[in-house]
Short mmCIF file of C-alpha atoms in Angstrom, two decimals:
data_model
loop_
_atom_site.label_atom_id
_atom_site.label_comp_id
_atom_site.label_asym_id
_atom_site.label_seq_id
_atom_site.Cartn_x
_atom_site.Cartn_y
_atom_site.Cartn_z
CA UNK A 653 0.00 0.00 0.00
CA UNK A 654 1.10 3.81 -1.34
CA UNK A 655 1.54 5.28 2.64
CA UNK A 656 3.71 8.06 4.40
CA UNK A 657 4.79 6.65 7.93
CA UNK A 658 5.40 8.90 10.37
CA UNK A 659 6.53 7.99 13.98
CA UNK A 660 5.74 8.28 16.62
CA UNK A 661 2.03 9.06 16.71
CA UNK A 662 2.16 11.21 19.88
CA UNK A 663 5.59 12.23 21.69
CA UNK A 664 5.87 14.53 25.03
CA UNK A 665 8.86 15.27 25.98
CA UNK A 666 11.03 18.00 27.96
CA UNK A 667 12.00 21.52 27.08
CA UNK A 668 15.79 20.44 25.54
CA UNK A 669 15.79 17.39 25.19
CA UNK A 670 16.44 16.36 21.51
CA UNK A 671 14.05 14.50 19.79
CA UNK A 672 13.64 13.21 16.35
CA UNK A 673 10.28 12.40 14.08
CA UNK A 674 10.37 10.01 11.75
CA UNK A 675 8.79 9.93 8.06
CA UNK A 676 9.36 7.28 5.32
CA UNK A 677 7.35 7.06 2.13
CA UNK A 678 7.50 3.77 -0.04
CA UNK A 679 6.40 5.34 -3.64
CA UNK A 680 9.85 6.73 -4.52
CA UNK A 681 8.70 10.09 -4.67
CA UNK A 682 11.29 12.63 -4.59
CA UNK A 683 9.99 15.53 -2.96
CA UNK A 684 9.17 15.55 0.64
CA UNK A 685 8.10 18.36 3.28
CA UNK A 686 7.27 18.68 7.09
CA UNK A 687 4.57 20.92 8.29
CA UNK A 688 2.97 21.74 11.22
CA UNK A 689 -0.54 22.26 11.99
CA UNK A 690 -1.96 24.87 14.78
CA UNK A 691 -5.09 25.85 15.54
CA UNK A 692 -5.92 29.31 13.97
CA UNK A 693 -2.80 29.07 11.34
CA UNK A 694 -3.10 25.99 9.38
CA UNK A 695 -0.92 24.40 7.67
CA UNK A 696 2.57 26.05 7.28
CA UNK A 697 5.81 24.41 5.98
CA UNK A 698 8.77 24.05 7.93
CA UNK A 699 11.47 22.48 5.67
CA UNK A 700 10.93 20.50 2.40
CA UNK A 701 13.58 18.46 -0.16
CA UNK A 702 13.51 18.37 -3.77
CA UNK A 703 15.71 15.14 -3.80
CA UNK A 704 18.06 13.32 -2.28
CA UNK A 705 20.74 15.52 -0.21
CA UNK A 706 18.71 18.67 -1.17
CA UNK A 707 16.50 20.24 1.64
CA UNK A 708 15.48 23.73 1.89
CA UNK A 709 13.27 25.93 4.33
CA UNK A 710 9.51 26.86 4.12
CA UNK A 711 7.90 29.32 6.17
CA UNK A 712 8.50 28.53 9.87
CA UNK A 713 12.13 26.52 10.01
CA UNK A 714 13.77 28.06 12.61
CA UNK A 715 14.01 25.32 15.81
CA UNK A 716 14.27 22.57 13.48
CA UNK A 717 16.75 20.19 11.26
CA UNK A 718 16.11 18.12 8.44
CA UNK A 719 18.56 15.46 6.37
CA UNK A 720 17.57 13.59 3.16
CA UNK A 721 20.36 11.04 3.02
CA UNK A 722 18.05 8.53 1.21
CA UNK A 723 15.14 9.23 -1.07
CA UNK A 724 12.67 7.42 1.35
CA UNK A 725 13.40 8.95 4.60
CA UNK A 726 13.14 12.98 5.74
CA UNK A 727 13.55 12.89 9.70
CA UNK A 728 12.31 16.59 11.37
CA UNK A 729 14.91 17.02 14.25
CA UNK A 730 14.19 19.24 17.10
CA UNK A 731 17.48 19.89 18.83
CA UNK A 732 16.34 21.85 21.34
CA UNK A 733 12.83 21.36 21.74
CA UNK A 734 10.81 24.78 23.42
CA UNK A 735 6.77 25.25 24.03
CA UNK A 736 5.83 27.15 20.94
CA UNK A 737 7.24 23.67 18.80
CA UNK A 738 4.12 21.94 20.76
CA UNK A 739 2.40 21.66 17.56
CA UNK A 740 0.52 18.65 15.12
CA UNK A 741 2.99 18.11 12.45
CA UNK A 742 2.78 16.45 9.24
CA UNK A 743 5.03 14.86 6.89
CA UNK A 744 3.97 14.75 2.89
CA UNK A 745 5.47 13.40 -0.38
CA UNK A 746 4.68 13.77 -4.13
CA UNK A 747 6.29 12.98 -7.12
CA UNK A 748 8.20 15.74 -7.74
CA UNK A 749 6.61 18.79 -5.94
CA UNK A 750 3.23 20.76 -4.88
CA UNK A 751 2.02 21.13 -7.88
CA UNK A 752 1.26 17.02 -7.59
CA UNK A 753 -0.95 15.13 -5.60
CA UNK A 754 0.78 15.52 -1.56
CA UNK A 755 0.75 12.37 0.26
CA UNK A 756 0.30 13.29 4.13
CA UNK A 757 1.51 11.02 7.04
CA UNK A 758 -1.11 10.81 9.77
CA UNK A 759 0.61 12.98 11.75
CA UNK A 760 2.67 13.59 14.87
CA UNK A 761 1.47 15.36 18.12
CA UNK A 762 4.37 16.71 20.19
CA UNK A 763 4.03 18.37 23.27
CA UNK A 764 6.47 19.93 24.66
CA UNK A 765 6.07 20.89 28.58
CA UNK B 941 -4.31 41.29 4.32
CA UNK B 942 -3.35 37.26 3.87
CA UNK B 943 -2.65 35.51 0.83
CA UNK B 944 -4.85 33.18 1.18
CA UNK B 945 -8.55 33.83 2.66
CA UNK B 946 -10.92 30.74 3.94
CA UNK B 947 -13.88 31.21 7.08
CA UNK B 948 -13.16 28.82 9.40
CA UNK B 949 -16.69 27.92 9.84
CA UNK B 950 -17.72 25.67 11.69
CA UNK B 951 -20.27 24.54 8.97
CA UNK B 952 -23.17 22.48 9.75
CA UNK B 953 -25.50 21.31 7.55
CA UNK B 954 -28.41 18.25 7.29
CA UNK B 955 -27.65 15.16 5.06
CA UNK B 956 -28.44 16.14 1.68
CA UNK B 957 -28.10 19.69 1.35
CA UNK B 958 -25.62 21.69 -1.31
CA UNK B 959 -22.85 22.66 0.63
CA UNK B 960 -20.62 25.55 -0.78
CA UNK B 961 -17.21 26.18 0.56
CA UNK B 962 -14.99 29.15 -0.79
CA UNK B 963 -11.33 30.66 -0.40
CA UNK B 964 -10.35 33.82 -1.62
CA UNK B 965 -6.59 35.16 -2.64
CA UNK B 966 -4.49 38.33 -3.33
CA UNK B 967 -1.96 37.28 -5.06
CA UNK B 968 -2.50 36.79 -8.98
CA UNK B 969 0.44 34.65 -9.24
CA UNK B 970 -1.26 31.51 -8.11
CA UNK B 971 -2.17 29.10 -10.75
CA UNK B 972 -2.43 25.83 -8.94
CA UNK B 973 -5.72 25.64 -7.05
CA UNK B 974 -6.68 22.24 -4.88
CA UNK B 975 -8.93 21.35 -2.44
CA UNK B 976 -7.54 19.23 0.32
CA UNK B 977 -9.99 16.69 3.16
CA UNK B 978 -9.32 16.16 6.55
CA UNK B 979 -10.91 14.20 8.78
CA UNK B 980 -10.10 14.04 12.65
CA UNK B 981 -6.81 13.19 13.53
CA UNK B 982 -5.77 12.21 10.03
CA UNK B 983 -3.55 13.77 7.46
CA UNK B 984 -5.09 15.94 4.80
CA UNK B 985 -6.15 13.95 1.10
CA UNK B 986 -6.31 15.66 -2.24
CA UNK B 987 -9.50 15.60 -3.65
CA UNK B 988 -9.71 18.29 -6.20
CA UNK B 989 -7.31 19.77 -8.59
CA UNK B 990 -7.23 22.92 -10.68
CA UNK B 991 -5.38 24.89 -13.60
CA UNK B 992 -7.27 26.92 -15.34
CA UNK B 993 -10.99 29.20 -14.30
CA UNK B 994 -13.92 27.30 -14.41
CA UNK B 995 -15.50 24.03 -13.06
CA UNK B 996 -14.41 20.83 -12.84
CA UNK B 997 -16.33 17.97 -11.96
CA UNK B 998 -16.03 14.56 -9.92
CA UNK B 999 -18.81 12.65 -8.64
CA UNK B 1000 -20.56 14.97 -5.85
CA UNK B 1001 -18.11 17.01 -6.16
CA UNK B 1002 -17.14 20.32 -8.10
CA UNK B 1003 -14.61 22.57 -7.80
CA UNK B 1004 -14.92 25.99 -9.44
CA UNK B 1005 -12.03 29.08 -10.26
CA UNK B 1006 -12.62 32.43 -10.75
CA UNK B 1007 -9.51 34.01 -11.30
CA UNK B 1008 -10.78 37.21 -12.31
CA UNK B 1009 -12.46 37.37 -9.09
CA UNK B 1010 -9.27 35.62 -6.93
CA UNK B 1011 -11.58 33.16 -6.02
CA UNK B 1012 -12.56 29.42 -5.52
CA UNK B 1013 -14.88 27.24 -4.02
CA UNK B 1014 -16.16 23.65 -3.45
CA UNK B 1015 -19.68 22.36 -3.46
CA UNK B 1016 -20.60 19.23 -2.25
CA UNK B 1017 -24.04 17.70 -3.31
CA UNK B 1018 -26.19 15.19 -1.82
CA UNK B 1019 -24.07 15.57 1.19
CA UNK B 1020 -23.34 12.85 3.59
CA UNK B 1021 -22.23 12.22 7.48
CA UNK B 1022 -19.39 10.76 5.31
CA UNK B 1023 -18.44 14.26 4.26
CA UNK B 1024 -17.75 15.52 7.78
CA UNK B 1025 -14.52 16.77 7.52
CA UNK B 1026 -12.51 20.14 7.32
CA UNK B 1027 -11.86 21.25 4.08
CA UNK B 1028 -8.48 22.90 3.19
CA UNK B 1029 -8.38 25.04 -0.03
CA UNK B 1030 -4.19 25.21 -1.03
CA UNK B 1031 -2.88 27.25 -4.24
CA UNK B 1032 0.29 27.37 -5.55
CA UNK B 1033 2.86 29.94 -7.21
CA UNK B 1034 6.13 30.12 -8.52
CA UNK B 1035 8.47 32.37 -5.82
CA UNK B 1036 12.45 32.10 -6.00
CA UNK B 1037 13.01 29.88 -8.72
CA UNK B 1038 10.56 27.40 -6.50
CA UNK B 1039 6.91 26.46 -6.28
CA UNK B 1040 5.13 27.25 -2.60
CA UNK B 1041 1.98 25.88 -1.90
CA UNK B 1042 0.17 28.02 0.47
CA UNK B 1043 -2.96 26.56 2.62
CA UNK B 1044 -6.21 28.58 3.88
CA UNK B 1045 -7.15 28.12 7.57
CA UNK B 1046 -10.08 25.19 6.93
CA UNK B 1047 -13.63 25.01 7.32
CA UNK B 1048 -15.19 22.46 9.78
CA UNK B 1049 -18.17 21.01 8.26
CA UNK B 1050 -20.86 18.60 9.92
CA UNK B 1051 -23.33 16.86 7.87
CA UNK B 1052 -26.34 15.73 10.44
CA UNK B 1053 -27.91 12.75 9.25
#
């Protein structure tokens, strides 16, 4: 089955403590995005990739990290997390941008206390 | 004033009615216009996709441009419970060599059986 996986499902955690969110897609798309989801805003984009070893920021990336060492993977690292990251976030994939159908992940609650 | 405009709702409406969502936008330079589904706790799903003005057609479903008005919208016939969801307009543009897809805010609609 075409799916985004995102882990884990829910995560609370610490102010600092580093923590990393998972996202793999099996339909060898090559781009990939995170966003995150608040109540009020929407959707906005934090960081998306193009391809493989190219990442670049959206509209909200400061807090966060992103690789893309392999096409199926784009892991959303918070190295320090703070409150204002407590969010619902989303990972997405399409063939080759946003102008294609966007696979979403079923998303990642973090709270961070 | 934002790019992209969409009333939050909520929506609530009895099975069967015509339901009529809309977004509005300020920013000619979209050309790109989808309508994205989400239903609790789930990631959002594509379910209509536009180029150019006028309607386009699937099922219950129709999803109509006005681009000399900056405008779109989504109406839903024969509504079901099924359709309960909130419904995400997105529209895209070329900015910086790069194509950003910019989300409205979602309407919550209920269809009461």
């Amino acid at each position: 089955e075409a799916q985004v996986t995102q882990n884990p499902r829910y995560l609370i955690t610490v102010t600092g403590k580093k923590l990393t969110v998972t996202c793999s897609q099996n339909m060898n798309h090559e781009y990939m995005s995170w966003y995150r989801q608040d109540p009020g805003l929407g959707l906005r984009q934090i960081y998306y990739s193009m391809n493989v070893e190219v990442t670049d920021k959206g509209d909200v990336p400061e807090g966060y990290k992103v690789s893309r060492k392999e096409k199926r993977n784009f892991p959303l690292i918070l190295e320090s997390p703070s409150p204002n990251q407590t969010s619902l976030y989303f990972c997405a994939s399409s063939s080759h941008g946003v102008n294609e159908k966007l696979f979403f992940g079923s998303g990642t609650q973090l709270s961070v206390l | 004033q934002k790019e992209v405009e969409q009333d939050p709702g909520p929506l609530s409406v009895p099975e069967g009615a015509i339901v009529s969502l809309n977004c509005t936008y300020s920013n000619s330079a979209f050309q790109y216009f989808m309508w994205y589904r989400q239903y609790s706790r789930k990631g959002p799903e594509l379910l209509m996709y536009t180029y150019s003005s006028g309607n386009k057609e699937d099922g219950r479903f129709t999803a109509q441009v006005d681009k000399s008005s900056k405008y779109i919208s989504l109406f839903i016939r024969d509504s079901q419970p099924s359709d309960s969801a909130t419904y995400l307009c997105a529209m895209s543009k070329t900015q910086g060599g790069s194509e950003k897809l910019v989300f409205g805010k979602g309407t919550k609609l209920t269809v009461n059986p």
